[in-house]
PDB file of C-alpha atoms in Angstrom:
ATOM      1  CA  ARG D   1      89.349 141.110 123.410  1.00  0.00           C
ATOM      2  CA  VAL D   2      88.672 144.703 122.430  1.00  0.00           C
ATOM      3  CA  GLN D   3      85.331 145.837 123.760  1.00  0.00           C
ATOM      4  CA  ARG D   4      85.156 149.640 123.650  1.00  0.00           C
ATOM      5  CA  VAL D   5      85.746 151.457 120.360  1.00  0.00           C
ATOM      6  CA  SER D   6      85.933 155.218 119.891  1.00  0.00           C
ATOM      7  CA  ILE D   7      85.325 156.394 116.329  1.00  0.00           C
ATOM      8  CA  VAL D   8      86.852 159.854 115.912  1.00  0.00           C
ATOM      9  CA  ILE D   9      85.741 161.887 112.905  1.00  0.00           C
ATOM     10  CA  PRO D  10      87.284 165.328 112.337  1.00  0.00           C
ATOM     11  CA  ALA D  11      84.967 167.492 110.255  1.00  0.00           C
ATOM     12  CA  LEU D  12      85.026 170.919 108.644  1.00  0.00           C
ATOM     13  CA  ASP D  13      81.979 172.055 106.676  1.00  0.00           C
ATOM     14  CA  GLU D  14      80.845 168.502 105.914  1.00  0.00           C
ATOM     15  CA  GLU D  15      77.089 169.124 106.051  1.00  0.00           C
ATOM     16  CA  PRO D  16      76.460 167.368 102.699  1.00  0.00           C
ATOM     17  CA  ALA D  17      78.224 164.129 103.724  1.00  0.00           C
ATOM     18  CA  ILE D  18      78.304 163.728 107.515  1.00  0.00           C
ATOM     19  CA  GLY D  19      74.751 162.403 107.894  1.00  0.00           C
ATOM     20  CA  SER D  20      75.300 159.626 105.374  1.00  0.00           C
ATOM     21  CA  VAL D  21      78.642 158.681 106.909  1.00  0.00           C
ATOM     22  CA  LEU D  22      77.108 158.483 110.388  1.00  0.00           C
ATOM     23  CA  GLU D  23      74.170 156.403 109.113  1.00  0.00           C
ATOM     24  CA  ARG D  24      76.637 153.935 107.565  1.00  0.00           C
ATOM     25  CA  VAL D  25      78.639 153.862 110.815  1.00  0.00           C
ATOM     26  CA  ALA D  26      75.418 153.161 112.754  1.00  0.00           C
ATOM     27  CA  ARG D  27      74.610 150.155 110.547  1.00  0.00           C
ATOM     28  CA  VAL D  28      78.101 148.731 111.085  1.00  0.00           C
ATOM     29  CA  ARG D  29      77.907 149.344 114.828  1.00  0.00           C
ATOM     30  CA  ALA D  30      74.579 147.525 115.042  1.00  0.00           C
ATOM     31  CA  GLY D  31      76.112 144.475 113.374  1.00  0.00           C
ATOM     32  CA  LEU D  32      79.073 144.434 115.748  1.00  0.00           C
ATOM     33  CA  ARG D  33      77.136 144.806 119.010  1.00  0.00           C
ATOM     34  CA  GLU D  34      76.375 141.075 118.947  1.00  0.00           C
ATOM     35  CA  GLN D  35      80.126 140.458 119.083  1.00  0.00           C
ATOM     36  CA  GLY D  36      80.422 142.432 122.316  1.00  0.00           C
ATOM     37  CA  TYR D  37      81.688 145.748 120.953  1.00  0.00           C
ATOM     38  CA  ARG D  38      80.517 149.031 122.441  1.00  0.00           C
ATOM     39  CA  PHE D  39      80.992 152.243 120.509  1.00  0.00           C
ATOM     40  CA  GLU D  40      81.165 155.952 120.939  1.00  0.00           C
ATOM     41  CA  VAL D  41      81.256 158.278 117.955  1.00  0.00           C
ATOM     42  CA  LEU D  42      82.981 161.624 118.346  1.00  0.00           C
ATOM     43  CA  VAL D  43      82.735 164.270 115.657  1.00  0.00           C
ATOM     44  CA  ILE D  44      85.293 167.009 116.120  1.00  0.00           C
ATOM     45  CA  ASP D  45      83.735 170.017 114.425  1.00  0.00           C
ATOM     46  CA  ASP D  46      86.723 172.110 113.407  1.00  0.00           C
ATOM     47  CA  GLY D  47      85.031 175.514 113.166  1.00  0.00           C
ATOM     48  CA  SER D  48      82.399 174.581 110.583  1.00  0.00           C
ATOM     49  CA  ARG D  49      80.161 177.360 109.356  1.00  0.00           C
ATOM     50  CA  ASP D  50      77.431 175.023 108.170  1.00  0.00           C
ATOM     51  CA  GLY D  51      75.192 172.445 109.853  1.00  0.00           C
ATOM     52  CA  THR D  52      77.883 169.800 110.393  1.00  0.00           C
ATOM     53  CA  ALA D  53      77.638 169.815 114.206  1.00  0.00           C
ATOM     54  CA  ARG D  54      73.828 169.881 114.230  1.00  0.00           C
ATOM     55  CA  ILE D  55      73.565 166.925 111.850  1.00  0.00           C
ATOM     56  CA  ALA D  56      76.195 164.962 113.775  1.00  0.00           C
ATOM     57  CA  ARG D  57      74.242 165.470 117.013  1.00  0.00           C
ATOM     58  CA  GLN D  58      71.018 164.400 115.279  1.00  0.00           C
ATOM     59  CA  HIS D  59      72.766 161.137 114.402  1.00  0.00           C
ATOM     60  CA  GLY D  60      73.812 160.505 118.001  1.00  0.00           C
ATOM     61  CA  ALA D  61      77.458 161.574 117.811  1.00  0.00           C
ATOM     62  CA  ARG D  62      79.156 163.349 120.660  1.00  0.00           C
ATOM     63  CA  VAL D  63      80.256 166.639 119.110  1.00  0.00           C
ATOM     64  CA  ILE D  64      83.224 168.668 120.270  1.00  0.00           C
ATOM     65  CA  SER D  65      83.405 172.023 118.508  1.00  0.00           C
ATOM     66  CA  HIS D  66      86.341 174.293 117.858  1.00  0.00           C
ATOM     67  CA  PRO D  67      85.237 177.938 117.578  1.00  0.00           C
ATOM     68  CA  ASN D  68      87.610 178.394 114.628  1.00  0.00           C
ATOM     69  CA  ALA D  69      89.293 176.012 112.226  1.00  0.00           C
ATOM     70  CA  LEU D  70      92.502 174.744 113.827  1.00  0.00           C
ATOM     71  CA  GLY D  71      93.300 172.120 111.201  1.00  0.00           C
ATOM     72  CA  ASN D  72      92.820 168.401 110.774  1.00  0.00           C
ATOM     73  CA  GLY D  73      95.753 167.505 113.031  1.00  0.00           C
ATOM     74  CA  ALA D  74      94.395 169.548 115.924  1.00  0.00           C
ATOM     75  CA  ALA D  75      90.948 168.029 115.458  1.00  0.00           C
ATOM     76  CA  ILE D  76      92.367 164.502 115.473  1.00  0.00           C
ATOM     77  CA  LYS D  77      94.409 165.202 118.619  1.00  0.00           C
ATOM     78  CA  ARG D  78      91.360 166.666 120.358  1.00  0.00           C
ATOM     79  CA  GLY D  79      89.327 163.589 119.454  1.00  0.00           C
ATOM     80  CA  ILE D  80      91.992 161.166 120.639  1.00  0.00           C
ATOM     81  CA  ARG D  81      92.261 163.000 123.965  1.00  0.00           C
ATOM     82  CA  ALA D  82      88.478 162.881 124.442  1.00  0.00           C
ATOM     83  CA  ALA D  83      88.085 159.243 123.386  1.00  0.00           C
ATOM     84  CA  LYS D  84      87.144 156.717 126.065  1.00  0.00           C
ATOM     85  CA  GLY D  85      87.583 153.520 124.054  1.00  0.00           C
ATOM     86  CA  ASP D  86      90.221 150.815 124.243  1.00  0.00           C
ATOM     87  CA  VAL D  87      90.655 151.293 120.499  1.00  0.00           C
ATOM     88  CA  ILE D  88      90.522 154.567 118.592  1.00  0.00           C
ATOM     89  CA  LEU D  89      89.434 154.419 114.980  1.00  0.00           C
ATOM     90  CA  LEU D  90      89.994 157.548 112.864  1.00  0.00           C
ATOM     91  CA  MET D  91      87.732 158.266 109.893  1.00  0.00           C
ATOM     92  CA  ASP D  92      87.119 161.149 107.521  1.00  0.00           C
ATOM     93  CA  ALA D  93      83.741 162.882 107.488  1.00  0.00           C
ATOM     94  CA  ASP D  94      83.430 162.999 103.704  1.00  0.00           C
ATOM     95  CA  GLY D  95      82.972 159.262 103.195  1.00  0.00           C
ATOM     96  CA  GLN D  96      86.359 158.477 101.679  1.00  0.00           C
ATOM     97  CA  HIS D  97      86.949 155.910 104.441  1.00  0.00           C
ATOM     98  CA  PRO D  98      84.204 153.296 104.060  1.00  0.00           C
ATOM     99  CA  PRO D  99      82.631 152.466 107.441  1.00  0.00           C
ATOM    100  CA  GLU D 100      81.832 149.010 106.080  1.00  0.00           C
ATOM    101  CA  ARG D 101      85.530 148.144 106.524  1.00  0.00           C
ATOM    102  CA  ILE D 102      85.421 148.736 110.297  1.00  0.00           C
ATOM    103  CA  PRO D 103      84.940 145.018 111.070  1.00  0.00           C
ATOM    104  CA  GLU D 104      88.162 144.188 109.198  1.00  0.00           C
ATOM    105  CA  LEU D 105      90.117 146.796 111.131  1.00  0.00           C
ATOM    106  CA  LEU D 106      88.754 145.550 114.441  1.00  0.00           C
ATOM    107  CA  ALA D 107      89.562 141.953 113.505  1.00  0.00           C
ATOM    108  CA  GLY D 108      93.162 143.036 112.924  1.00  0.00           C
ATOM    109  CA  MET D 109      93.272 144.539 116.408  1.00  0.00           C
ATOM    110  CA  GLN D 110      92.886 141.072 117.894  1.00  0.00           C
ATOM    111  CA  THR D 111      96.461 140.229 116.890  1.00  0.00           C
ATOM    112  CA  HIS D 112      98.105 143.628 116.323  1.00  0.00           C
ATOM    113  CA  ASP D 113      98.566 146.830 118.313  1.00  0.00           C
ATOM    114  CA  LEU D 114      98.093 149.107 115.286  1.00  0.00           C
ATOM    115  CA  VAL D 115      96.016 148.540 112.170  1.00  0.00           C
ATOM    116  CA  VAL D 116      96.041 150.975 109.249  1.00  0.00           C
ATOM    117  CA  GLY D 117      93.612 150.896 106.360  1.00  0.00           C
ATOM    118  CA  ALA D 118      95.062 151.852 102.980  1.00  0.00           C
ATOM    119  CA  ARG D 119      93.442 152.900  99.766  1.00  0.00           C
ATOM    120  CA  GLY D 120      94.032 150.530  96.888  1.00  0.00           C
ATOM    121  CA  GLY D 121      95.400 151.434  93.507  1.00  0.00           C
ATOM    122  CA  THR D 122      98.757 152.521  92.217  1.00  0.00           C
ATOM    123  CA  GLY D 123      98.535 156.280  92.739  1.00  0.00           C
ATOM    124  CA  HIS D 124     100.691 156.265  95.868  1.00  0.00           C
ATOM    125  CA  GLY D 125     104.359 155.562  96.297  1.00  0.00           C
ATOM    126  CA  ALA D 126     105.519 152.229  97.687  1.00  0.00           C
ATOM    127  CA  HIS D 127     105.849 153.687 101.188  1.00  0.00           C
ATOM    128  CA  LYS D 128     102.067 154.312 101.292  1.00  0.00           C
ATOM    129  CA  ARG D 129     101.272 150.714 100.307  1.00  0.00           C
ATOM    130  CA  TRP D 130     103.297 149.010 103.088  1.00  0.00           C
TER     131      TRP D 130
END
C-alpha cells in the first residue's frame, strides 16, 4: 500500500491562485490521513517575482526556489528529485488540476504503476484521451 505521497507543484508568478490551491490540497490531505497516507507538498518556485513562495510557505509547503525562470520542465524535474514520497503527484499551481481528484489518482496507484489524470471534453486529439 502506498503510504508516502509527494505533491509537486511548479509555480511561476502564481500569487493569485497558489493559496487557494494549497488550501484545497490541505483539505484533501486531511481526509486521506485516516487511510494511512502521509504527504509532503513541494512548491517549486520557478523565479517568481511576486509573493508565490511566501504564500506557499505560509500554507506549509516546502518551497524550492529557482533564482530565475528555468521553465516548467526544469521545475518539475527539480521537484521530482527533491521528493521523498513513494508516489509523486504533479499538479499545476493555477488550479486547473482539481486537488479533489487526488483520492481517485491514489486509488489507481493500488493496481497500477502510473496513473494519469486527463481533462474531459473533446478539445484534444485521441492520443490525449487514451
